PDB file of C-alpha atoms in Angstrom:
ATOM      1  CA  UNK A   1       2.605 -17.012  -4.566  1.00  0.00           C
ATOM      2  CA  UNK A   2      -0.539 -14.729  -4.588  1.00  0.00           C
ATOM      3  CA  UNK A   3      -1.239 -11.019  -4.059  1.00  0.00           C
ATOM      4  CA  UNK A   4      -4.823 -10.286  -3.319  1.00  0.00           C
ATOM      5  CA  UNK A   5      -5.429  -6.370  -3.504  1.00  0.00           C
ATOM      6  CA  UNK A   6      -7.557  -5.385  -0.303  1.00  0.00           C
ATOM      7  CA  UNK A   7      -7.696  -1.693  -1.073  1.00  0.00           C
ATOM      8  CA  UNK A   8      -6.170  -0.248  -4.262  1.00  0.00           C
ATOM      9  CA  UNK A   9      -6.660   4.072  -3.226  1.00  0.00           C
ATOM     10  CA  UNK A  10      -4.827   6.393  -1.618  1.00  0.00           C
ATOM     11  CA  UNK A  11      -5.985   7.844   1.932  1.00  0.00           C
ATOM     12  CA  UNK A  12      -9.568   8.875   1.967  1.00  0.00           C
ATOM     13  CA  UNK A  13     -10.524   6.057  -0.640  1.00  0.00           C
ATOM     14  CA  UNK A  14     -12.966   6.396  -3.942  1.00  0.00           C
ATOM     15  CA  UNK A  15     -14.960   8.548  -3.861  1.00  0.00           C
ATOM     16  CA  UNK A  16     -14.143  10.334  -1.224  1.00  0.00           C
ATOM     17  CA  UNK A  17     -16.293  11.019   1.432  1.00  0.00           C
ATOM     18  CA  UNK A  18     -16.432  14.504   1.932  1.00  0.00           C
ATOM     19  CA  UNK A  19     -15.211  15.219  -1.791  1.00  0.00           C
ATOM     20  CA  UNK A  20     -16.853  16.580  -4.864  1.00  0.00           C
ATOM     21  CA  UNK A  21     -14.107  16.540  -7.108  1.00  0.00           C
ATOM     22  CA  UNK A  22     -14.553  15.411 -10.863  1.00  0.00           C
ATOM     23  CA  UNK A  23     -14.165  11.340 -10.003  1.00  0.00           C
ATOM     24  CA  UNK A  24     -15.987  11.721  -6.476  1.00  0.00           C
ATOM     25  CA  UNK A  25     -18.706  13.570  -8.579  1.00  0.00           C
ATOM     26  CA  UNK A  26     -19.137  11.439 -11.285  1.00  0.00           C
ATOM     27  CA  UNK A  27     -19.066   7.833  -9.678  1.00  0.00           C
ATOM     28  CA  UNK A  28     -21.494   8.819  -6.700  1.00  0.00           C
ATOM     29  CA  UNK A  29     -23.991   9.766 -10.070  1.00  0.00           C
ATOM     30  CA  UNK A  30     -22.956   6.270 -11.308  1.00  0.00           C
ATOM     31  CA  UNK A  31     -22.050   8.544 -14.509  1.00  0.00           C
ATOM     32  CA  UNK A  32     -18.431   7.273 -15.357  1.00  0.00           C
ATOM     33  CA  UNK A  33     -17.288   4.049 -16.308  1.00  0.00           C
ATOM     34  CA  UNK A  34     -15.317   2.968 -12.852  1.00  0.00           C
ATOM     35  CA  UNK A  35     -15.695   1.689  -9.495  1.00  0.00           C
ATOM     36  CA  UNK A  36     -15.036   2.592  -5.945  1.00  0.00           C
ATOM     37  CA  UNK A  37     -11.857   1.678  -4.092  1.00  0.00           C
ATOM     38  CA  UNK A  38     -10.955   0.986  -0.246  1.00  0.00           C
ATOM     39  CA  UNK A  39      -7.777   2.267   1.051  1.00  0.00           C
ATOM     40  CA  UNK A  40      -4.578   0.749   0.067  1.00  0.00           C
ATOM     41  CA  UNK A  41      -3.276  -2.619   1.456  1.00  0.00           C
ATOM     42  CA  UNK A  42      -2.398  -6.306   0.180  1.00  0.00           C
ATOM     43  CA  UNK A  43      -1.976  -9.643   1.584  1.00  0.00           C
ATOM     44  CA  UNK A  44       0.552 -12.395   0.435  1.00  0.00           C
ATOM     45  CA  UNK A  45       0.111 -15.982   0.910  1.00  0.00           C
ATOM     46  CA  UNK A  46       1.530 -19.165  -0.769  1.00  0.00           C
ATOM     47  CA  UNK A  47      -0.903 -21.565   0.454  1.00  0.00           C
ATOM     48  CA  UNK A  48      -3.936 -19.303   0.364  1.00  0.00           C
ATOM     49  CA  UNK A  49      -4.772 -19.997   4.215  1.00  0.00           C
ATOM     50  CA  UNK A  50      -1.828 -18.290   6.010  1.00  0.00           C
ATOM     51  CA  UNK A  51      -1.668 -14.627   4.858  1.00  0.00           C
ATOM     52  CA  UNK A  52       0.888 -11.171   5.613  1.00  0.00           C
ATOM     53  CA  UNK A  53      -0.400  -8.441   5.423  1.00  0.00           C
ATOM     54  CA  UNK A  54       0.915  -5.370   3.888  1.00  0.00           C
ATOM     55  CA  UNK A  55      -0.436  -1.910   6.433  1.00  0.00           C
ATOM     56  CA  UNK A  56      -3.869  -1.917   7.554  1.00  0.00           C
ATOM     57  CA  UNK A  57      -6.007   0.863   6.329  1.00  0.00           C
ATOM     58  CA  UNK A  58      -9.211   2.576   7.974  1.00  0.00           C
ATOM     59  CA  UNK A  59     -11.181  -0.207   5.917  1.00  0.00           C
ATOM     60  CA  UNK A  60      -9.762  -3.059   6.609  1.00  0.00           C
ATOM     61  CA  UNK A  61     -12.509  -4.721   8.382  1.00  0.00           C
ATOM     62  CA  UNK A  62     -14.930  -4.348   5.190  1.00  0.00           C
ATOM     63  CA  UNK A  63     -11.543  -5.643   2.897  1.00  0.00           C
ATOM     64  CA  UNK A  64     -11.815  -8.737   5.413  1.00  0.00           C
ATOM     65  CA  UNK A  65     -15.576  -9.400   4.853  1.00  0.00           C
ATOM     66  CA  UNK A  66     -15.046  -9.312   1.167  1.00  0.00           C
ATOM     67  CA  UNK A  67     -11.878 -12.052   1.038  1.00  0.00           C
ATOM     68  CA  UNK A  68     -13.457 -15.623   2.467  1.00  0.00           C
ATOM     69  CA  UNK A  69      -9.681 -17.047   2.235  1.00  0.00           C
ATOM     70  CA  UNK A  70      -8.984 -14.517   5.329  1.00  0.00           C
ATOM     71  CA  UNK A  71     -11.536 -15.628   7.166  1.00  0.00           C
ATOM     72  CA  UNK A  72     -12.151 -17.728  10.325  1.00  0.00           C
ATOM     73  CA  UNK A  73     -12.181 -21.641  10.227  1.00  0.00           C
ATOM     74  CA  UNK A  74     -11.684 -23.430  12.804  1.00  0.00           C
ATOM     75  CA  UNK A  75     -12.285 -23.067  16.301  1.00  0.00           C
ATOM     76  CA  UNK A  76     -14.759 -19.876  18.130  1.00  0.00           C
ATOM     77  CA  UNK A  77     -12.237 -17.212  17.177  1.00  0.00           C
ATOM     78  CA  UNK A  78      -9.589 -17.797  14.345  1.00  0.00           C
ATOM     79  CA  UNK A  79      -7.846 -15.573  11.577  1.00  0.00           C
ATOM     80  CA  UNK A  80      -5.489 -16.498   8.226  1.00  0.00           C
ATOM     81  CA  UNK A  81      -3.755 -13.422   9.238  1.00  0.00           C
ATOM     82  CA  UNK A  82       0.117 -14.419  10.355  1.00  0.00           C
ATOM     83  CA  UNK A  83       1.620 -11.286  10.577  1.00  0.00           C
ATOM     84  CA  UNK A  84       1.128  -7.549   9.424  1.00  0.00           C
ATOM     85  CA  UNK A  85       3.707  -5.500   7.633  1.00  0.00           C
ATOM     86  CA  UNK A  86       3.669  -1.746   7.644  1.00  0.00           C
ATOM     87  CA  UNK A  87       5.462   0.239   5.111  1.00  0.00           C
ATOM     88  CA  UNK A  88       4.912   3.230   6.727  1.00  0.00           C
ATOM     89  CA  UNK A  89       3.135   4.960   9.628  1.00  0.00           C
ATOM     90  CA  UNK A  90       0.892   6.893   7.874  1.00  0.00           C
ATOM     91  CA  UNK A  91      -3.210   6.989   9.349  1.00  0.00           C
ATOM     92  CA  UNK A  92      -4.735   5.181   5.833  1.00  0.00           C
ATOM     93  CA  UNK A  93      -1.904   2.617   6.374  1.00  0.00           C
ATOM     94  CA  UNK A  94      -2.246   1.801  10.362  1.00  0.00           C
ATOM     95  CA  UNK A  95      -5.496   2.968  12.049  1.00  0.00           C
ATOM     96  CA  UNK A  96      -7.000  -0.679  10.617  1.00  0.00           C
ATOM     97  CA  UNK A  97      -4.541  -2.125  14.057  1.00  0.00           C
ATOM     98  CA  UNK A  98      -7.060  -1.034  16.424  1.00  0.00           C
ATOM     99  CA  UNK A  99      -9.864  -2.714  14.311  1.00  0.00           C
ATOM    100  CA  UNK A 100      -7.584  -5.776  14.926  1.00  0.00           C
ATOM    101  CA  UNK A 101      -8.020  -5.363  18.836  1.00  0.00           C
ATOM    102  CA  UNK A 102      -9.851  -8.500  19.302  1.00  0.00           C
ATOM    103  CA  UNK A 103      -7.421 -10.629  18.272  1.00  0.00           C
ATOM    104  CA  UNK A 104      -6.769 -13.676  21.015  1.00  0.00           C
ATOM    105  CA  UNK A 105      -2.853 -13.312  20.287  1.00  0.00           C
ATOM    106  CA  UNK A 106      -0.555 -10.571  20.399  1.00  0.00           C
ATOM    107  CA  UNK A 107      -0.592  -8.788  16.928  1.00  0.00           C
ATOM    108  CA  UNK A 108       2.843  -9.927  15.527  1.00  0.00           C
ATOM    109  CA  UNK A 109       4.261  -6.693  13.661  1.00  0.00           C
ATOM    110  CA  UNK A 110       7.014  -6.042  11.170  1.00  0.00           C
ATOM    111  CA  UNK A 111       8.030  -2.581  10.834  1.00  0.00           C
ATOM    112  CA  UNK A 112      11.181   0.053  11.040  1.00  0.00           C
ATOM    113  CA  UNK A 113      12.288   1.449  14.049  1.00  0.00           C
ATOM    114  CA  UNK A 114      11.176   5.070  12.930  1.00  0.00           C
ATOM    115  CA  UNK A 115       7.213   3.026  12.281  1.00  0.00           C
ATOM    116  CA  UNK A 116       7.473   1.597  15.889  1.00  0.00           C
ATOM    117  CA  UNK A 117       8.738   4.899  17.185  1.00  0.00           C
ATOM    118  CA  UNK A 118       5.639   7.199  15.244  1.00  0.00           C
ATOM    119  CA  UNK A 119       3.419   4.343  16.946  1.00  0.00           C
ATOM    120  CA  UNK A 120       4.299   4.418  20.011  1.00  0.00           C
ATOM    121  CA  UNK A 121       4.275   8.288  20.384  1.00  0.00           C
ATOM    122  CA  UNK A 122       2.850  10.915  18.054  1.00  0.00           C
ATOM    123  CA  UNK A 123       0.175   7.852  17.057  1.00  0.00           C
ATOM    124  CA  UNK A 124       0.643   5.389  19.986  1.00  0.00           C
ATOM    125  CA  UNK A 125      -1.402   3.087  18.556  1.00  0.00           C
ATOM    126  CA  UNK A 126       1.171   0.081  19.993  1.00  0.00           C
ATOM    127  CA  UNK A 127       0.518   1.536  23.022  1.00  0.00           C
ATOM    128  CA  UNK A 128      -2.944   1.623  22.697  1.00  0.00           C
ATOM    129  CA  UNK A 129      -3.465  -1.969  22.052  1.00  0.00           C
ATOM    130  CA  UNK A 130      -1.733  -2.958  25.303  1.00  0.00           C
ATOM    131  CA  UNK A 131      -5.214  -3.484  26.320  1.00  0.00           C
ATOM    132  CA  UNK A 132      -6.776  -5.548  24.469  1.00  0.00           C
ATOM    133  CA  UNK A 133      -4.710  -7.848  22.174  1.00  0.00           C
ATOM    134  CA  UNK A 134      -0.911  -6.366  22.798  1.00  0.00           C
ATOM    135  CA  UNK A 135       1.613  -6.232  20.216  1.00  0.00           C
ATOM    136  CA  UNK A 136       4.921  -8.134  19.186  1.00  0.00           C
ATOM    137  CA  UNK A 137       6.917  -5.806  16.946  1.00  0.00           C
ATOM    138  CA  UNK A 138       9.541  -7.251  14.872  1.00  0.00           C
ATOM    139  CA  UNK A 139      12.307  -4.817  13.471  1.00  0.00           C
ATOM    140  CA  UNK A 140      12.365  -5.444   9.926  1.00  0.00           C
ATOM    141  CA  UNK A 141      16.494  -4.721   8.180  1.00  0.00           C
ATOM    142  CA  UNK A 142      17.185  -1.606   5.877  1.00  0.00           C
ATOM    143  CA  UNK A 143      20.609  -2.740   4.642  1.00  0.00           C
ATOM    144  CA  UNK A 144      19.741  -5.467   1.856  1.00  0.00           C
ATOM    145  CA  UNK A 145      19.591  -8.225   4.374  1.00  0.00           C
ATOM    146  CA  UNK A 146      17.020 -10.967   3.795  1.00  0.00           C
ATOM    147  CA  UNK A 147      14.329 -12.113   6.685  1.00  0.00           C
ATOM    148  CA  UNK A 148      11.286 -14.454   7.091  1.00  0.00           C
ATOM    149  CA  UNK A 149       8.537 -14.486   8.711  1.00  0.00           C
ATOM    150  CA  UNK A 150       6.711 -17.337  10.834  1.00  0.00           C
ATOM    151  CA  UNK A 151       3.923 -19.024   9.376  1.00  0.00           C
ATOM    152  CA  UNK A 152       4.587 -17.326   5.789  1.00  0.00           C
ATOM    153  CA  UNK A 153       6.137 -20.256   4.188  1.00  0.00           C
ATOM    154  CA  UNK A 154       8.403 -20.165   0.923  1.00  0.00           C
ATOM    155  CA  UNK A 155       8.750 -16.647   1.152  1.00  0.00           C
ATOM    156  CA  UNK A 156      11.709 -13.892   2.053  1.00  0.00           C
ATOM    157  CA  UNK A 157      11.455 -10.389   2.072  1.00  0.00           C
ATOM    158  CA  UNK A 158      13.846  -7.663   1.617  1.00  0.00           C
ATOM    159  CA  UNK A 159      13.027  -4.085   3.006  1.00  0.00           C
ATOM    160  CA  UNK A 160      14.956  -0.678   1.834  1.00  0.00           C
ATOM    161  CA  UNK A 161      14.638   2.645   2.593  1.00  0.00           C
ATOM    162  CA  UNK A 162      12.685   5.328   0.499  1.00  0.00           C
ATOM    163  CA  UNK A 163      13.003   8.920   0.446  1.00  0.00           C
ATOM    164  CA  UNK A 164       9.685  10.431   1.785  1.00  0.00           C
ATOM    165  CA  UNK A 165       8.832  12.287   4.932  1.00  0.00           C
ATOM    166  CA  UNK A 166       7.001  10.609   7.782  1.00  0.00           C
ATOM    167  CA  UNK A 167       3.372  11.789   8.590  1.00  0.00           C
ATOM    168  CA  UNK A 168       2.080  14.892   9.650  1.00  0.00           C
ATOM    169  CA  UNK A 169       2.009  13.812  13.302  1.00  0.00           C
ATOM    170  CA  UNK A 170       4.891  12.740  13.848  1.00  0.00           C
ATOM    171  CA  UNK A 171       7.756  13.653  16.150  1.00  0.00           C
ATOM    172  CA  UNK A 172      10.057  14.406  13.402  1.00  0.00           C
ATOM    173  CA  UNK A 173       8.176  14.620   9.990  1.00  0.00           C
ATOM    174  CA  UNK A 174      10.207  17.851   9.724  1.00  0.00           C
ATOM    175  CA  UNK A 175      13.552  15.657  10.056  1.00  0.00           C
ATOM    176  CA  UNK A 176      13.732  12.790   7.941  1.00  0.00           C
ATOM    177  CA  UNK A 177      15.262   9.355   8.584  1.00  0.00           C
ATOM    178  CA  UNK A 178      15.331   6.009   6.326  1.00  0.00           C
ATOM    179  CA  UNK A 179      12.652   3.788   7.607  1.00  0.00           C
ATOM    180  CA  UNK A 180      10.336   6.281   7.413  1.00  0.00           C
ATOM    181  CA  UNK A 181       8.697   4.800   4.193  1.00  0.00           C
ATOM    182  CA  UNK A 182       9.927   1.738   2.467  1.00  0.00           C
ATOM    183  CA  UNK A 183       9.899  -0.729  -0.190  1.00  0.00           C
ATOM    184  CA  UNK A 184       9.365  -4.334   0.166  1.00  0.00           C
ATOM    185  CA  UNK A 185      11.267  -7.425  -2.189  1.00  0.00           C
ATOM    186  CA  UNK A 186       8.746 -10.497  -1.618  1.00  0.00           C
ATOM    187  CA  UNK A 187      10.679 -13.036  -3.259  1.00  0.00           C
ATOM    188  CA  UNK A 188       9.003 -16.791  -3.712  1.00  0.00           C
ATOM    189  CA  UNK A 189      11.818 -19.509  -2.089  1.00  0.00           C
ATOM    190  CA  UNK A 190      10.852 -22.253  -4.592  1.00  0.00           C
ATOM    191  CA  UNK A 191      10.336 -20.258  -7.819  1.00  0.00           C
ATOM    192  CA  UNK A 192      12.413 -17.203  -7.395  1.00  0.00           C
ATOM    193  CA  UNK A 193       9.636 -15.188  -8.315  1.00  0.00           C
ATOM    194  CA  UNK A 194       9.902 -11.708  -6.864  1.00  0.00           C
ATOM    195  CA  UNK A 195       7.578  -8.361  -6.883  1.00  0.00           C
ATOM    196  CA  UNK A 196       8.599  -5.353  -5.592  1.00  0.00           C
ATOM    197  CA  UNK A 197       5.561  -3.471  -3.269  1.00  0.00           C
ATOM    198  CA  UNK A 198       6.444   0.652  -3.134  1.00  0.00           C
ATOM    199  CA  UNK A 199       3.101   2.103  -2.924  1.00  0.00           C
ATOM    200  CA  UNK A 200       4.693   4.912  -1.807  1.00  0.00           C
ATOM    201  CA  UNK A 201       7.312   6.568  -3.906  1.00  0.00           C
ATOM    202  CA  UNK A 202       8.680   9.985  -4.050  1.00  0.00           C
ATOM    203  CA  UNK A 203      11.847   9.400  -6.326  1.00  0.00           C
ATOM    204  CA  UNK A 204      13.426   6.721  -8.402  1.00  0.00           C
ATOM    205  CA  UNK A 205      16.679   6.443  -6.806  1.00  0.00           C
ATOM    206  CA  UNK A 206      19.245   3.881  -7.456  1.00  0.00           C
ATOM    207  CA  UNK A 207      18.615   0.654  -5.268  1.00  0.00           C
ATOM    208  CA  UNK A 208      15.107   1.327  -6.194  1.00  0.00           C
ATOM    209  CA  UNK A 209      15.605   0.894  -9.694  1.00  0.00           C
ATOM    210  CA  UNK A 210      17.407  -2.050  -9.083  1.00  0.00           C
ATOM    211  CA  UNK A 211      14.263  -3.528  -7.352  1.00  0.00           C
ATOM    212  CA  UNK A 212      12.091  -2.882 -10.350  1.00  0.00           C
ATOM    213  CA  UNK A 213      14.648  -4.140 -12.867  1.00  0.00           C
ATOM    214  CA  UNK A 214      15.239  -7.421 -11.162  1.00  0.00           C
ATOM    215  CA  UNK A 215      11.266  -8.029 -10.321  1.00  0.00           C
ATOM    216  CA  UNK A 216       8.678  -9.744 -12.525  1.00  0.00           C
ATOM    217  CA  UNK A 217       5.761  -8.151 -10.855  1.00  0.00           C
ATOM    218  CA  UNK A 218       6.204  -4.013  -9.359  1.00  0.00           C
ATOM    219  CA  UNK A 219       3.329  -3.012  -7.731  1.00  0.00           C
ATOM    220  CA  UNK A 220       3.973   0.541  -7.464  1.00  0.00           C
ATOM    221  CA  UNK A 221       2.749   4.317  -6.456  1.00  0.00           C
ATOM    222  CA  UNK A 222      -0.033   4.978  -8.626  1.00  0.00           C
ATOM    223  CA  UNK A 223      -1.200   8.283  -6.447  1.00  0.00           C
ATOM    224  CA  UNK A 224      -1.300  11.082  -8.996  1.00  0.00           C
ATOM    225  CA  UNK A 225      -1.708  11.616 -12.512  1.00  0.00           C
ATOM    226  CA  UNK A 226       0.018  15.127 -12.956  1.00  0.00           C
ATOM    227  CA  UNK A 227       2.490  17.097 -10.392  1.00  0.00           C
ATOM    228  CA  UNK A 228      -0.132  19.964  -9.975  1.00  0.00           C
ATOM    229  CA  UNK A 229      -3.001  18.030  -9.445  1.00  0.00           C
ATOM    230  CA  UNK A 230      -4.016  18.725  -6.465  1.00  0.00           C
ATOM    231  CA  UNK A 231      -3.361  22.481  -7.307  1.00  0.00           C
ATOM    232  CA  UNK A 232      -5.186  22.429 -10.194  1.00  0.00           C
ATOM    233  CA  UNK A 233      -8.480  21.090  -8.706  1.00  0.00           C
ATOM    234  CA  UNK A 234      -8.057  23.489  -5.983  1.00  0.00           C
ATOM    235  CA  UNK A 235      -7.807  20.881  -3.214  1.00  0.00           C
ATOM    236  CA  UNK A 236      -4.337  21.140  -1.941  1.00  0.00           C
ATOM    237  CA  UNK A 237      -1.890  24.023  -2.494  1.00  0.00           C
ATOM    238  CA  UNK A 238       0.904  20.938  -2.427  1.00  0.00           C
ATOM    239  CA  UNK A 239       2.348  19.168  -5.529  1.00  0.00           C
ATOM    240  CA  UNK A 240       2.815  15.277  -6.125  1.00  0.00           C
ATOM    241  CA  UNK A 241       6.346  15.259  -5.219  1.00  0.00           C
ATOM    242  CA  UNK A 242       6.135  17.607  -2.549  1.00  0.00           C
ATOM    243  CA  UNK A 243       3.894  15.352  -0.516  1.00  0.00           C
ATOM    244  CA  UNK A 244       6.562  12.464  -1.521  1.00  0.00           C
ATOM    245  CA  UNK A 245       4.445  10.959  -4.739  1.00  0.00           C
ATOM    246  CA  UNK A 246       5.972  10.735  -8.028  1.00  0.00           C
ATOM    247  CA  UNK A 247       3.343  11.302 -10.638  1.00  0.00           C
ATOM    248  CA  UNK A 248       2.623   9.217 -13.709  1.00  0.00           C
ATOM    249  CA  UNK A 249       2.676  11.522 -16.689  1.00  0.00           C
ATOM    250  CA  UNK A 250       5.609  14.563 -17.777  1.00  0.00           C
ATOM    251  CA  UNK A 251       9.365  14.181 -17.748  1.00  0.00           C
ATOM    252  CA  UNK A 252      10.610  11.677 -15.104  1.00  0.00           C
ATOM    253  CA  UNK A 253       6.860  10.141 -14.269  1.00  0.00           C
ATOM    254  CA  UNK A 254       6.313   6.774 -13.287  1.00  0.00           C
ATOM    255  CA  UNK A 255       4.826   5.893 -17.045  1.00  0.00           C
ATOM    256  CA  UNK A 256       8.941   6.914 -18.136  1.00  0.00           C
ATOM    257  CA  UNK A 257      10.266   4.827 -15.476  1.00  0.00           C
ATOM    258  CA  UNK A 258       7.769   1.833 -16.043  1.00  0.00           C
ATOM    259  CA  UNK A 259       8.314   1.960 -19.905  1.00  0.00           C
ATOM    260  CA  UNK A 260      12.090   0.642 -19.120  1.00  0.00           C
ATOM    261  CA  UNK A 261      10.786  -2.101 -17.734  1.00  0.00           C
ATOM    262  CA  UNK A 262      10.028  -4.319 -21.057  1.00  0.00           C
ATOM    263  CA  UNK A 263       9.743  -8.090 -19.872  1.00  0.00           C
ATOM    264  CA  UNK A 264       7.582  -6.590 -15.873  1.00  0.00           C
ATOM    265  CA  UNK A 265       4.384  -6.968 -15.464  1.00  0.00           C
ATOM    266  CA  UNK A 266       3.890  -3.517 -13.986  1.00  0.00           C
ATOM    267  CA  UNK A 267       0.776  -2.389 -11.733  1.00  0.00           C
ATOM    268  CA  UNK A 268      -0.176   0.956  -9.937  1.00  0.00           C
ATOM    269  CA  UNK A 269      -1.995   0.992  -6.627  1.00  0.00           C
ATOM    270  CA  UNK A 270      -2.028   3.567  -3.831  1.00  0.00           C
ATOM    271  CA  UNK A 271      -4.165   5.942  -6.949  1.00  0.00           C
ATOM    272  CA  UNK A 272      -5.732   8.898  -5.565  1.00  0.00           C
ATOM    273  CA  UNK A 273      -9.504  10.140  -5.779  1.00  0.00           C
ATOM    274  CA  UNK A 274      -8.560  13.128  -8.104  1.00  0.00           C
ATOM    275  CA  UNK A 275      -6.533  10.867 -10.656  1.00  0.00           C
ATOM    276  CA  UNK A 276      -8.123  10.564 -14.147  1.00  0.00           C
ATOM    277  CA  UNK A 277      -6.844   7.162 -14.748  1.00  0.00           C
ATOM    278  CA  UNK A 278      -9.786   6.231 -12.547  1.00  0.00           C
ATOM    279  CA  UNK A 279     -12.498   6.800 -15.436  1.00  0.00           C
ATOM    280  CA  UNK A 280     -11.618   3.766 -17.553  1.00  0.00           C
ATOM    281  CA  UNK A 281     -12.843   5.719 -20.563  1.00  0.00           C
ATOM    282  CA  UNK A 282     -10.383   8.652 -20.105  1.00  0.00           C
ATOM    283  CA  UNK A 283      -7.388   9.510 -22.470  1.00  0.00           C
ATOM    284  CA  UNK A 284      -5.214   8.559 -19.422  1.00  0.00           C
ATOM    285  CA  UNK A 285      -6.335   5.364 -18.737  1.00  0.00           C
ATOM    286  CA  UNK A 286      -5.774   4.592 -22.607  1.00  0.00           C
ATOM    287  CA  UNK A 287      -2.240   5.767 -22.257  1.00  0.00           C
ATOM    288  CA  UNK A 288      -1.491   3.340 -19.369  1.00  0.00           C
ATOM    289  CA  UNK A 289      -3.760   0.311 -21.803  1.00  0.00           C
ATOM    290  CA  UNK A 290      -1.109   1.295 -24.495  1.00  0.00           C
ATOM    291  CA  UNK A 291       2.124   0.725 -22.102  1.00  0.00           C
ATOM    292  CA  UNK A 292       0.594  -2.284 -20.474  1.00  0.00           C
ATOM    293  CA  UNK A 293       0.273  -0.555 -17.329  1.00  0.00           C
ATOM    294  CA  UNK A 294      -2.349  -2.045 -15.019  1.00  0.00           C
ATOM    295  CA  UNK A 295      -4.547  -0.099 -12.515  1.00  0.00           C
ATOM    296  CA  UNK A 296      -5.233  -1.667  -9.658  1.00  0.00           C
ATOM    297  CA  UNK A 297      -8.339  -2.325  -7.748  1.00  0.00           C
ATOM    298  CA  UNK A 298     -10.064  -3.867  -4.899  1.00  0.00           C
ATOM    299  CA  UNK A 299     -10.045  -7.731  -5.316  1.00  0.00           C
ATOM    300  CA  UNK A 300      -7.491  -8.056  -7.919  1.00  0.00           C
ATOM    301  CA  UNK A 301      -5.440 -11.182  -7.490  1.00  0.00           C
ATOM    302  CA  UNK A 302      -2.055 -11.295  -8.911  1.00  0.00           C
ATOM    303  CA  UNK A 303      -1.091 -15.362  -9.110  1.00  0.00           C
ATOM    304  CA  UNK A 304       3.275 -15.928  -9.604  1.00  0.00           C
TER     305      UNK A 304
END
């Protein structure tokens, strides 16, 4: 089985466009030691021709130009994408669909209820793409239940509910419901190799821990560095876990929760523009080198 990282930051992407924090600063000036980053998204494949992919960000079209295996080969129009699953319905995880318009076949989607429902209303992207390439939505279970997916052989996936809060669109981000973000068990047929995909997590709670302990691969939320960080660059007046993002460091952080995981291989991705770990010079990133905790980034391919 292999993952191949399309994007590897959180929404907006690295640098940011319209940002002059520290990071955005620094890299446009080509005066750290790092390198830019699309928004987050990954594709799965066992046969590296037929590929699912994992949301579709604003940049998914320049992702596509930079991954031949993806690409067209046979006929006037052709794709190695199967099928698309979304994790959430957030806009740097599913405005890359209407980039996707000229498909010849109906977009085959996997996604919750509570996805389809943000997409066909406060976003209605679905609806949307009625005219041009339609779209075949596939409910995708939240009670431990395994599926597959056409033309993803060897492969079965397991979806669960995570607590987070849908976007800021949506009909009832005030009122939360489970499908609103998830976490996704790919688990190889043949091998029983499994990783666990969460690039979106607000809290460690039980059945989640259970995914990371049985895994060999997490690929996890690597948004922030700190709780305050957004605070204390005086970008946002919200904190990490406010916004549903657990951060690495402190009491509790994702470096805590990844250290108990002795015999993982154990990756962040979803790392925002404001996150130190970014400069791979920084005291931060050293921490992560010293738990062998790897940052993702934009091409990375993770072979099980």
């Amino acid at each position: 089985m292999k993952i191949r990282v399309l994007g590897s930051a959180a929404g907006g992407g690295f640098p940011q466009w319209n940002c002059n924090c520290h990071n955005c600063h620094r890299i446009r000036r080509n005066e750290m030691n790092g390198v830019p980053r699309t928004q987050s998204s990954i594709a799965v494949s066992t046969d590296d021709r037929n590929w699912l992919l994992f949301n579709t960000s604003p940049d998914i079209l320049t992702q596509l130009h930079a991954f031949p295996a993806i690409q067209p080969r046979e006929g006037v129009r052709d794709t190695g994408i199967k099928a698309i699953l979304l994790i959430d319905s957030q806009i740097d995880h599913t405005t890359g669909l209407l980039m996707l318009r000229e498909s010849r076949q109906p977009l085959d989607i996997y996604c919750s209820d509570m996805v389809k429902q943000d997409l066909s209303t406060g976003f209605p992207t679905f609806k949307m793409l009625e005219d041009y390439c339609t779209v075949n939505h596939h409910p995708v279970p939240l009670d431990g239940s395994s599926f597959t997916i056409p033309g993803i052989e060897d492969v079965k996936f397991y979806t669960q509910s995570l607590k987070s809060k849908a976007p800021p669109y949506s009909p009832h981000r005030h009122d939360p419901h489970d499908g609103d973000n998830i976490g996704v068990i790919i688990e190889q047929i043949s091998t029983g190799k499994k990783v666990f995909y969460a690039p979106g997590l607000g809290e460690i709670e039980p059945h989640v821990m259970d995914a990371m302990q049985l895994a060999d691969c997490v690929m996890v939320d690597g948004t922030f560095w700190t709780d305050d960080e957004m605070v204390s660059q005086n970008i946002s007046h919200k904190r990490a876990r406010e916004i549903g993002h657990l951060p690495q460091s402190g009491p509790g952080g994702m470096i805590e929760v990844l250290n108990g995981l002795p015999n993982t291989r154990k990756i962040l991705i979803h790392i925002n523009n404001t996150n130190p770990i970014l400069d791979e010079d920084s005291e931060q990133r050293k921490t992560l080198d010293a738990a062998g905790i790897e940052v993702s980034y934009d091409g990375m391919e993770i072979d099980l």
